[in-house]
mmCIF file of C-alpha atoms and ligand atoms in Angstrom:
data_model
loop_
_atom_site.group_PDB
_atom_site.id
_atom_site.type_symbol
_atom_site.label_atom_id
_atom_site.label_comp_id
_atom_site.label_asym_id
_atom_site.label_seq_id
_atom_site.Cartn_x
_atom_site.Cartn_y
_atom_site.Cartn_z
ATOM 1 C CA MET A 10 55.192 -157.837 150.248
ATOM 2 C CA LYS A 11 56.425 -154.817 148.253
ATOM 3 C CA ASN A 12 52.902 -153.665 147.502
ATOM 4 C CA THR A 13 51.781 -153.927 151.107
ATOM 5 C CA LEU A 14 54.873 -151.940 152.156
ATOM 6 C CA LYS A 15 54.050 -149.292 149.537
ATOM 7 C CA LEU A 16 50.444 -149.158 150.748
ATOM 8 C CA ALA A 17 51.567 -148.831 154.348
ATOM 9 C CA PHE A 18 53.937 -146.006 153.362
ATOM 10 C CA LEU A 19 51.183 -144.150 151.491
ATOM 11 C CA LEU A 20 48.815 -144.646 154.417
ATOM 12 C CA MET A 21 51.450 -143.250 156.754
ATOM 13 C CA ILE A 22 51.893 -140.139 154.545
ATOM 14 C CA PHE A 23 48.105 -139.728 154.451
ATOM 15 C CA VAL A 24 47.856 -139.926 158.228
ATOM 16 C CA VAL A 25 50.722 -137.453 158.652
ATOM 17 C CA ASN A 26 49.063 -135.036 156.222
ATOM 18 C CA LEU A 27 45.749 -135.441 158.011
ATOM 19 C CA TYR A 28 47.431 -134.797 161.344
ATOM 20 C CA GLU A 29 49.101 -131.667 159.952
ATOM 21 C CA ALA A 30 45.841 -130.461 158.497
ATOM 22 C CA PHE A 31 44.104 -130.743 161.840
ATOM 23 C CA SER A 32 46.852 -129.560 164.165
ATOM 24 C CA GLN A 33 49.237 -127.058 162.601
ATOM 25 C CA GLY A 34 47.307 -126.661 159.364
ATOM 26 C CA ILE A 35 44.932 -124.187 160.946
ATOM 27 C CA LYS A 36 45.137 -121.035 158.925
ATOM 28 C CA THR A 37 46.268 -117.937 160.779
ATOM 29 C CA ASP A 38 45.057 -114.641 159.421
ATOM 30 C CA PHE A 39 47.061 -111.601 160.427
ATOM 31 C CA VAL A 40 45.088 -108.405 160.500
ATOM 32 C CA LEU A 41 46.068 -104.910 161.584
ATOM 33 C CA VAL A 42 44.262 -103.253 164.471
ATOM 34 C CA ASN A 43 41.621 -100.633 163.586
ATOM 35 C CA THR A 44 41.927 -101.241 159.849
ATOM 36 C CA PRO A 45 39.032 -101.441 157.350
ATOM 37 C CA PRO A 46 36.589 -104.420 157.733
ATOM 38 C CA TYR A 47 38.176 -107.859 157.810
ATOM 39 C CA THR A 48 36.382 -110.572 155.813
ATOM 40 C CA PHE A 49 36.235 -113.955 157.545
ATOM 41 C CA LEU A 50 36.865 -117.270 155.887
ATOM 42 C CA GLY A 51 33.660 -118.827 154.493
ATOM 43 C CA ASN A 52 31.194 -118.052 151.714
ATOM 44 C CA GLY A 53 27.632 -118.808 152.815
ATOM 45 C CA SER A 54 26.050 -118.755 149.371
ATOM 46 C CA SER A 55 27.154 -122.325 148.534
ATOM 47 C CA CYS A 56 25.791 -123.729 151.815
ATOM 48 C CA GLU A 57 22.273 -124.690 152.772
ATOM 49 C CA ARG A 58 23.108 -123.808 156.321
ATOM 50 C CA ALA A 59 26.216 -122.023 157.489
ATOM 51 C CA GLU A 60 27.457 -120.755 160.806
ATOM 52 C CA TRP A 61 30.329 -118.614 162.048
ATOM 53 C CA ARG A 62 31.494 -119.348 165.587
ATOM 54 C CA LYS A 63 34.159 -118.172 167.983
ATOM 55 C CA SER A 64 35.425 -120.082 170.998
ATOM 56 C CA PHE A 65 37.187 -117.291 172.815
ATOM 57 C CA PRO A 66 36.515 -115.983 175.430
ATOM 58 C CA THR A 67 33.408 -118.233 175.394
ATOM 59 C CA ASP A 68 31.825 -120.523 172.822
ATOM 60 C CA ALA A 69 29.326 -118.498 170.824
ATOM 61 C CA THR A 70 27.644 -118.317 167.429
ATOM 62 C CA ILE A 71 28.343 -114.974 165.740
ATOM 63 C CA ALA A 72 26.124 -115.397 162.692
ATOM 64 C CA THR A 73 24.050 -117.941 160.806
ATOM 65 C CA TYR A 74 23.210 -118.331 157.135
ATOM 66 C CA GLN A 75 19.997 -120.083 156.137
ATOM 67 C CA ASN A 76 17.540 -119.768 153.232
ATOM 68 C CA LYS A 77 19.947 -117.301 151.704
ATOM 69 C CA ILE A 78 19.614 -114.999 154.685
ATOM 70 C CA CYS A 79 22.549 -114.090 156.868
ATOM 71 C CA GLN A 80 21.732 -113.105 160.418
ATOM 72 C CA ILE A 81 23.994 -111.747 163.140
ATOM 73 C CA GLU A 82 23.321 -113.171 166.589
ATOM 74 C CA LYS A 83 22.481 -111.096 169.650
ATOM 75 C CA GLY A 84 25.393 -109.212 171.158
ATOM 76 C CA PHE A 85 27.440 -109.208 167.928
ATOM 77 C CA HIS A 86 25.575 -106.531 165.987
ATOM 78 C CA GLU A 87 27.993 -103.754 166.804
ATOM 79 C CA GLU A 88 31.148 -105.586 165.765
ATOM 80 C CA TYR A 89 30.052 -107.772 162.863
ATOM 81 C CA ILE A 90 28.117 -107.323 159.644
ATOM 82 C CA CYS A 91 26.852 -109.682 156.941
ATOM 83 C CA LYS A 92 27.744 -108.659 153.436
ATOM 84 C CA GLU A 93 27.346 -110.686 150.218
ATOM 85 C CA ASN A 94 27.056 -114.005 152.132
ATOM 86 C CA HIS A 95 30.228 -113.274 154.083
ATOM 87 C CA LEU A 96 30.940 -112.295 157.679
ATOM 88 C CA LEU A 97 32.855 -109.077 158.198
ATOM 89 C CA LEU A 98 34.546 -107.733 161.314
ATOM 90 C CA ASN A 99 34.027 -103.959 161.313
ATOM 91 C CA SER A 100 37.223 -102.746 162.937
ATOM 92 C CA PRO A 101 39.566 -105.431 164.336
ATOM 93 C CA LYS A 102 40.580 -105.004 167.989
ATOM 94 C CA TYR A 103 43.247 -106.886 169.961
ATOM 95 C CA THR A 104 40.481 -108.746 171.810
ATOM 96 C CA ASP A 105 39.239 -110.147 168.487
ATOM 97 C CA SER A 106 42.358 -112.324 168.296
ATOM 98 C CA GLY A 107 41.729 -116.026 168.691
ATOM 99 C CA PRO A 108 40.230 -119.127 167.074
ATOM 100 C CA TYR A 109 37.169 -118.974 164.831
ATOM 101 C CA GLU A 110 35.146 -121.639 163.051
ATOM 102 C CA PHE A 111 33.041 -121.700 159.929
ATOM 103 C CA PHE A 112 30.528 -124.516 159.371
ATOM 104 C CA CYS A 113 29.050 -125.171 155.950
ATOM 105 C CA ASN A 114 26.443 -127.980 155.944
ATOM 106 C CA GLY A 115 28.172 -129.390 159.020
ATOM 107 C CA VAL A 116 31.727 -129.284 157.592
ATOM 108 C CA LYS A 117 34.096 -127.331 159.787
ATOM 109 C CA LYS A 118 36.850 -124.937 158.726
ATOM 110 C CA ALA A 119 39.042 -123.502 161.465
ATOM 111 C CA LEU A 120 40.809 -120.172 161.506
ATOM 112 C CA LYS A 121 43.021 -118.299 163.885
ATOM 113 C CA LEU A 122 42.859 -114.528 163.865
ATOM 114 C CA ASP A 123 45.836 -112.482 165.027
ATOM 115 C CA VAL A 124 45.206 -108.756 165.438
ATOM 116 C CA LEU A 125 48.477 -106.845 165.272
ATOM 117 C CA TYR A 126 49.869 -103.369 165.516
ATOM 118 C CA ALA A 127 52.232 -102.504 162.651
ATOM 119 C CA VAL A 128 55.286 -100.271 162.738
ATOM 120 C CA LYS A 129 55.031 -98.027 159.688
ATOM 121 C CA VAL A 130 58.166 -97.732 157.562
ATOM 122 C CA TYR A 131 58.668 -95.389 154.623
ATOM 123 C CA MET A 132 61.394 -96.060 152.081
ATOM 124 C CA ALA A 133 62.258 -94.698 148.648
ATOM 125 C CA GLU A 134 62.397 -97.095 145.718
ATOM 126 C CA MET A 135 65.792 -98.777 145.031
ATOM 127 C CA HIS A 136 67.063 -98.127 148.571
ATOM 128 C CA ASN A 137 67.997 -100.828 151.084
ATOM 129 C CA ILE A 138 65.939 -101.381 154.204
ATOM 130 C CA THR A 139 66.392 -103.344 157.432
ATOM 131 C CA LEU A 140 63.332 -104.434 159.385
ATOM 132 C CA ASP A 141 64.363 -105.137 162.986
ATOM 133 C CA CYS A 142 63.280 -108.292 164.791
ATOM 134 C CA TYR A 143 64.700 -110.004 167.870
ATOM 135 C CA ALA A 144 64.010 -113.317 169.588
ATOM 136 C CA ALA A 145 66.102 -115.504 171.888
ATOM 137 C CA ASN A 146 66.333 -119.293 171.831
ATOM 138 C CA VAL A 147 64.356 -119.950 168.665
ATOM 139 C CA ASN A 148 64.750 -122.808 166.182
ATOM 140 C CA ASP A 149 64.016 -120.976 162.935
ATOM 141 C CA VAL A 150 62.913 -117.691 161.412
ATOM 142 C CA THR A 151 60.284 -116.976 158.787
ATOM 143 C CA TRP A 152 59.670 -113.559 157.325
ATOM 144 C CA LEU A 153 56.310 -113.173 155.596
ATOM 145 C CA HIS A 154 55.094 -110.541 153.168
ATOM 146 C CA LYS A 155 51.285 -110.642 152.755
ATOM 147 C CA ASP A 156 51.091 -114.428 153.391
ATOM 148 C CA GLU A 157 54.049 -115.153 151.090
ATOM 149 C CA ILE A 158 57.440 -116.297 152.347
ATOM 150 C CA VAL A 159 60.206 -113.717 151.955
ATOM 151 C CA LEU A 160 62.846 -115.792 153.696
ATOM 152 C CA HIS A 161 63.033 -118.931 155.798
ATOM 153 C CA TYR A 162 66.123 -119.548 157.948
ATOM 154 C CA LYS A 163 66.531 -123.089 159.232
ATOM 155 C CA LYS A 164 68.348 -124.187 162.384
ATOM 156 C CA ASP A 165 71.134 -125.749 160.264
ATOM 157 C CA GLY A 166 71.893 -122.341 158.790
ATOM 158 C CA THR A 167 70.344 -122.787 155.359
ATOM 159 C CA ILE A 168 68.474 -119.821 153.971
ATOM 160 C CA ILE A 169 65.497 -120.385 151.704
ATOM 161 C CA PRO A 170 64.498 -117.160 149.967
ATOM 162 C CA GLY A 171 60.950 -116.694 148.735
ATOM 163 C CA LYS A 172 59.992 -116.322 145.096
ATOM 164 C CA GLY A 173 61.142 -112.967 143.746
ATOM 165 C CA TYR A 174 63.429 -112.371 146.749
ATOM 166 C CA GLU A 175 66.430 -114.379 145.570
ATOM 167 C CA ARG A 176 69.691 -112.453 146.184
ATOM 168 C CA ARG A 177 67.695 -109.523 147.577
ATOM 169 C CA VAL A 178 67.175 -110.593 151.203
ATOM 170 C CA SER A 179 69.609 -111.397 153.997
ATOM 171 C CA LEU A 180 69.921 -111.950 157.744
ATOM 172 C CA GLU A 181 72.800 -111.447 160.134
ATOM 173 C CA LYS A 182 75.294 -114.319 160.332
ATOM 174 C CA ASN A 183 74.564 -116.612 163.299
ATOM 175 C CA CYS A 184 71.257 -114.804 163.716
ATOM 176 C CA LEU A 185 69.779 -117.618 165.805
ATOM 177 C CA LYS A 186 72.676 -117.391 168.283
ATOM 178 C CA THR A 187 72.651 -113.600 168.544
ATOM 179 C CA GLY A 188 68.872 -113.393 168.458
ATOM 180 C CA ASN A 189 69.059 -110.616 165.839
ATOM 181 C CA LEU A 190 66.584 -111.769 163.195
ATOM 182 C CA SER A 191 66.456 -108.419 161.363
ATOM 183 C CA LEU A 192 65.663 -108.697 157.667
ATOM 184 C CA THR A 193 67.542 -106.652 155.088
ATOM 185 C CA ILE A 194 66.001 -106.105 151.647
ATOM 186 C CA THR A 195 68.203 -104.540 148.991
ATOM 187 C CA GLU A 196 66.869 -102.274 146.252
ATOM 188 C CA VAL A 197 63.305 -102.026 147.497
ATOM 189 C CA ARG A 198 60.666 -102.214 144.771
ATOM 190 C CA LYS A 199 57.138 -100.843 144.571
ATOM 191 C CA THR A 200 55.832 -104.408 144.828
ATOM 192 C CA ASP A 201 57.620 -104.845 148.181
ATOM 193 C CA ALA A 202 55.119 -102.522 149.870
ATOM 194 C CA GLY A 203 52.720 -103.970 152.430
ATOM 195 C CA LEU A 204 52.611 -106.063 155.572
ATOM 196 C CA TYR A 205 55.728 -107.862 156.911
ATOM 197 C CA LEU A 206 55.829 -110.401 159.732
ATOM 198 C CA CYS A 207 58.732 -111.842 161.693
ATOM 199 C CA LEU A 208 57.752 -115.334 162.881
ATOM 200 C CA THR A 209 59.696 -118.077 164.621
ATOM 201 C CA ASP A 210 59.455 -121.769 165.446
ATOM 202 C CA ASP A 211 57.404 -122.915 162.451
ATOM 203 C CA GLU A 212 55.430 -119.680 162.420
ATOM 204 C CA THR A 213 53.958 -120.455 165.831
ATOM 205 C CA THR A 214 55.559 -117.556 167.707
ATOM 206 C CA LYS A 215 56.585 -114.005 166.878
ATOM 207 C CA GLY A 216 59.791 -112.061 167.294
ATOM 208 C CA TYR A 217 59.913 -108.513 168.557
ATOM 209 C CA PRO A 218 58.911 -106.221 166.965
ATOM 210 C CA HIS A 219 57.125 -108.498 164.524
ATOM 211 C CA THR A 220 54.882 -106.422 162.263
ATOM 212 C CA TYR A 221 55.812 -103.767 159.729
ATOM 213 C CA LEU A 222 53.785 -101.863 157.173
ATOM 214 C CA LEU A 223 56.160 -100.823 154.415
ATOM 215 C CA HIS A 224 55.399 -97.871 152.174
ATOM 216 C CA VAL A 225 57.588 -97.576 149.099
ATOM 217 C CA ASN A 226 57.850 -94.035 147.795
ATOM 218 C CA GLU A 227 58.517 -93.462 144.121
ATOM 219 C CA LYS A 228 62.070 -92.925 142.968
ATOM 220 C CA ARG A 229 61.332 -89.232 142.307
ATOM 221 C CA SER A 230 61.771 -88.358 146.004
ATOM 222 C CA SER A 231 65.319 -89.741 146.101
ATOM 223 C CA PRO A 232 68.205 -87.339 145.563
ATOM 224 C CA GLY A 233 70.379 -87.667 142.443
ATOM 225 C CA ASN A 234 69.972 -87.287 138.703
ATOM 226 C CA GLN A 235 66.241 -87.636 138.943
ATOM 227 C CA THR A 236 65.838 -84.438 140.955
ATOM 228 C CA ASP A 237 68.213 -82.571 138.620
ATOM 229 C CA SER A 238 66.093 -83.465 135.622
ATOM 230 C CA ASN A 239 63.062 -82.460 137.653
ATOM 231 C CA SER A 240 64.517 -79.047 138.409
ATOM 232 C CA ASN A 241 65.410 -78.720 134.734
ATOM 233 C CA GLU A 242 61.847 -79.573 133.874
ATOM 234 C CA ALA A 243 60.626 -76.980 136.329
ATOM 235 C CA GLN A 244 62.979 -74.420 134.852
ATOM 236 C CA THR A 245 61.785 -75.024 131.302
ATOM 237 C CA LEU A 246 58.224 -74.954 132.568
ATOM 238 C CA SER A 247 58.723 -71.573 134.245
ATOM 239 C CA PHE A 248 60.468 -70.302 131.087
ATOM 240 C CA TYR A 249 57.454 -71.238 128.977
ATOM 241 C CA LYS A 250 55.169 -69.667 131.565
ATOM 242 C CA THR A 251 56.976 -66.331 131.409
ATOM 243 C CA LEU A 252 57.060 -66.595 127.617
ATOM 244 C CA ALA A 253 53.299 -67.110 127.576
ATOM 245 C CA ILE A 254 52.741 -64.176 129.930
ATOM 246 C CA VAL A 255 55.009 -61.862 127.854
ATOM 247 C CA PHE A 256 53.295 -62.973 124.660
ATOM 248 C CA GLY A 257 49.883 -62.372 126.256
ATOM 249 C CA ILE A 258 50.802 -58.853 127.380
ATOM 250 C CA PHE A 259 52.361 -58.069 123.988
ATOM 251 C CA SER A 260 49.277 -59.246 122.084
ATOM 252 C CA CYS A 261 47.048 -57.214 124.438
ATOM 253 C CA ILE A 262 49.096 -54.057 123.726
ATOM 254 C CA LEU A 263 49.029 -54.839 120.004
ATOM 255 C CA ILE A 264 45.237 -55.204 120.007
ATOM 256 C CA LEU A 265 44.901 -51.940 121.985
ATOM 257 C CA VAL A 266 47.164 -50.076 119.513
ATOM 258 C CA VAL A 267 45.245 -51.474 116.534
ATOM 259 C CA VAL A 268 41.930 -50.456 118.129
ATOM 260 C CA ILE A 269 43.228 -46.901 118.804
ATOM 261 C CA LEU A 270 44.578 -46.633 115.255
ATOM 262 C CA LEU A 271 41.292 -47.862 113.761
ATOM 263 C CA TYR A 272 39.359 -45.405 115.935
ATOM 264 C CA LYS A 273 41.626 -42.509 114.820
ATOM 265 C CA LEU A 274 41.271 -43.562 111.186
ATOM 266 C CA TYR A 275 37.496 -43.666 111.600
ATOM 267 C CA CYS A 276 37.545 -40.174 113.169
ATOM 268 C CA LEU A 277 39.696 -38.813 110.329
ATOM 269 C CA THR A 278 37.473 -40.223 107.596
ATOM 270 C CA SER A 279 34.149 -39.298 109.207
ATOM 271 C CA LYS A 280 35.038 -35.733 110.416
ATOM 272 C CA PRO A 281 35.146 -33.925 107.021
ATOM 273 C CA SER A 282 31.814 -35.395 105.850
ATOM 274 C CA ASN A 283 30.166 -34.349 109.121
ATOM 275 C CA GLY A 284 31.448 -30.769 108.722
ATOM 276 C CA GLN A 285 30.360 -30.565 105.105
ATOM 277 C CA SER A 286 26.919 -32.141 105.091
ATOM 278 C CA THR A 287 24.415 -34.480 106.676
ATOM 279 C CA PRO A 288 23.835 -37.986 105.233
ATOM 280 C CA ALA A 289 20.663 -36.714 103.567
ATOM 281 C CA THR A 290 22.587 -34.198 101.502
ATOM 282 C CA ALA A 291 25.169 -36.844 100.675
ATOM 283 C CA SER A 292 22.426 -38.981 99.138
ATOM 284 C CA TYR A 293 21.186 -35.898 97.383
ATOM 285 C CA HIS A 294 24.705 -35.282 96.087
ATOM 286 C CA VAL A 295 24.788 -38.812 94.690
ATOM 287 C CA GLN A 296 21.428 -38.333 93.056
ATOM 288 C CA LYS A 297 22.637 -35.172 91.488
ATOM 289 C CA SER A 298 25.792 -36.707 90.121
ATOM 290 C CA ASP A 299 23.703 -39.488 88.595
ATOM 291 C CA ASP A 300 21.326 -37.099 86.976
ATOM 292 C CA GLY A 301 23.900 -34.447 86.070
ATOM 293 C CA THR A 302 25.814 -34.610 82.831
ATOM 294 C CA ILE A 303 28.274 -31.856 83.604
ATOM 295 C CA ASP A 304 30.517 -32.713 86.559
ATOM 296 C CA ASN A 305 32.077 -29.341 87.131
ATOM 297 C CA ASP A 306 28.733 -27.656 87.651
ATOM 298 C CA ASN A 307 27.551 -30.448 89.978
ATOM 299 C CA THR A 308 30.540 -30.239 92.302
ATOM 300 C CA THR A 309 30.004 -26.593 92.918
ATOM 301 C CA SER A 310 26.248 -26.640 93.129
ATOM 302 C CA PRO A 311 25.789 -29.197 95.954
ATOM 303 C CA LYS A 312 27.934 -27.110 98.280
ATOM 304 C CA ASN A 313 25.588 -24.203 97.958
ATOM 305 C CA GLU A 314 22.536 -26.395 98.258
ATOM 306 C CA SER A 315 23.939 -28.134 101.352
ATOM 307 C CA GLN A 316 24.431 -24.759 102.941
ATOM 308 C CA LEU A 317 20.853 -24.024 102.147
ATOM 309 C CA MET A 318 19.752 -27.371 103.517
ATOM 310 C CA VAL A 319 21.376 -26.748 106.893
ATOM 311 C CA ASN A 320 19.335 -23.599 107.251
ATOM 312 C CA HIS A 321 16.059 -24.996 105.878
ATOM 313 C CA PRO A 322 13.891 -28.112 106.399
ATOM 314 C CA VAL A 323 14.475 -31.244 104.345
ATOM 315 C CA GLN A 324 11.394 -30.762 102.157
ATOM 316 C CA GLU A 325 12.671 -27.411 100.981
ATOM 317 C CA SER A 326 16.018 -28.927 100.109
ATOM 318 C CA ASP A 327 14.137 -31.534 98.081
ATOM 319 C CA THR A 328 12.289 -28.859 96.265
ATOM 320 C CA THR A 329 15.502 -27.011 95.607
ATOM 321 C CA GLY A 330 16.959 -30.293 94.422
ATOM 322 C CA ASN A 331 14.042 -30.760 92.089
ATOM 323 C CA LYS A 332 14.446 -27.207 91.021
ATOM 324 C CA SER A 333 18.112 -27.687 90.319
ATOM 325 C CA SER A 334 17.352 -30.916 88.463
ATOM 326 C CA THR A 335 14.706 -29.139 86.484
ATOM 327 C CA THR A 336 16.991 -26.268 85.887
ATOM 328 C CA LYS A 337 19.705 -28.583 84.613
ATOM 329 C CA PRO A 338 18.318 -29.192 81.155
ATOM 330 C CA PHE A 339 18.108 -25.474 80.651
HETATM 331 C C1 LIG B 4 30.440 -116.896 146.975
HETATM 332 O O1 LIG B 4 29.975 -118.046 146.277
HETATM 333 C C2 LIG B 4 29.117 -117.747 145.178
HETATM 334 C C3 LIG B 4 28.598 -119.063 144.627
HETATM 335 O O2 LIG B 4 29.487 -120.106 144.788
HETATM 336 C C4 LIG B 4 29.892 -116.959 144.155
HETATM 337 O O3 LIG B 4 29.068 -116.627 143.062
HETATM 338 C C5 LIG B 4 30.414 -115.681 144.779
HETATM 339 O O4 LIG B 4 31.219 -114.994 143.859
HETATM 340 C C6 LIG B 4 31.239 -115.996 146.027
HETATM 341 N N1 LIG B 4 31.565 -114.763 146.662
HETATM 342 C C7 LIG B 4 32.833 -114.398 146.858
HETATM 343 C C8 LIG B 4 33.042 -113.030 147.441
HETATM 344 O O5 LIG B 4 33.772 -115.107 146.604
HETATM 345 C C1 LIG B 5 70.877 -106.594 163.673
HETATM 346 O O1 LIG B 5 71.276 -106.909 162.343
HETATM 347 C C2 LIG B 5 71.166 -105.863 161.400
HETATM 348 C C3 LIG B 5 71.591 -106.399 160.064
HETATM 349 O O2 LIG B 5 70.907 -107.592 159.755
HETATM 350 C C4 LIG B 5 71.954 -104.675 161.821
HETATM 351 O O3 LIG B 5 71.745 -103.600 160.918
HETATM 352 C C5 LIG B 5 71.548 -104.230 163.219
HETATM 353 O O4 LIG B 5 72.372 -103.178 163.638
HETATM 354 C C6 LIG B 5 71.651 -105.400 164.168
HETATM 355 N N1 LIG B 5 71.141 -104.995 165.468
HETATM 356 C C7 LIG B 5 71.865 -105.056 166.582
HETATM 357 C C8 LIG B 5 71.217 -104.558 167.814
HETATM 358 O O5 LIG B 5 72.995 -105.492 166.556
#
């Protein structure tokens, strides 16, 4: 008796689950209007034959997948594309909302598409935010964030927060009576960014407004200590900039001064030699000093010879040099 009761109970649960799977278990995908391509449920690559269908406004096959080839049916080429064995909707429009079906080897998977317009909200990190939503005469409220439950408020007044939202989310007291289903999130985090939905009655209907796209700005933009440190940073940065500029100008001046000094030094050292003699005579002078034994005579003699050399061609000076060298031993 006990076993048969147990079996009956299990069978009942199975039937209930089956019923849920077929009735309310249909997955609803929320997609924003005019957003990048939406990928439909269903991967064709694991099916011998696959088919994507829609039943609104009329029953129609959108695309088929056979022999590893995906083909879009007539009349759907503009809106849909096949990509990597999947069906993509180019740019969702409100009229794309409705039920869809995916068949893989005859097995059906149903999907409901809901194309929505989102109210964009911008909030700085660590600030509180309230997303407005109103609905009269509803039995429950469910706030979703990217398919995950943020908060579920039951008719009996119990609040079930989603994972990671404990002690961070709240609703108005008696929200079901007042119809104010606005969600308040305290200390918004970067991970809170994205799509939010306000749904009622077991997620079958929506409040108003129901869709938000939350952007969480980094803490930097918020006033307080952060900005002070930023301005300090900017100040030190500008200080180093001016320091670099001053140093650059100073080094430029220094290089210029050094160049001028070097040039002047070069002028000073090269001027007397130019006035006295040409390089040729200088080499001659060296030769003489090498050959000569008596320095005093040599120092006086080149001067005269150089004077001669200026007046006469080089060959003559050589001859005079030879002469002087020959005269030396005497
Ligand atoms: C589709 O299925 C194939 C084979 O099962 C798999 O290799 C591929 O990664 C899937 N594609 C996607 C986008 O999940
Ligand atoms: C609805 O409730 C929120 C707090 O949850 C509050 O900030 C807002 O002012 C309320 N709206 C109205 C119209 O009372």
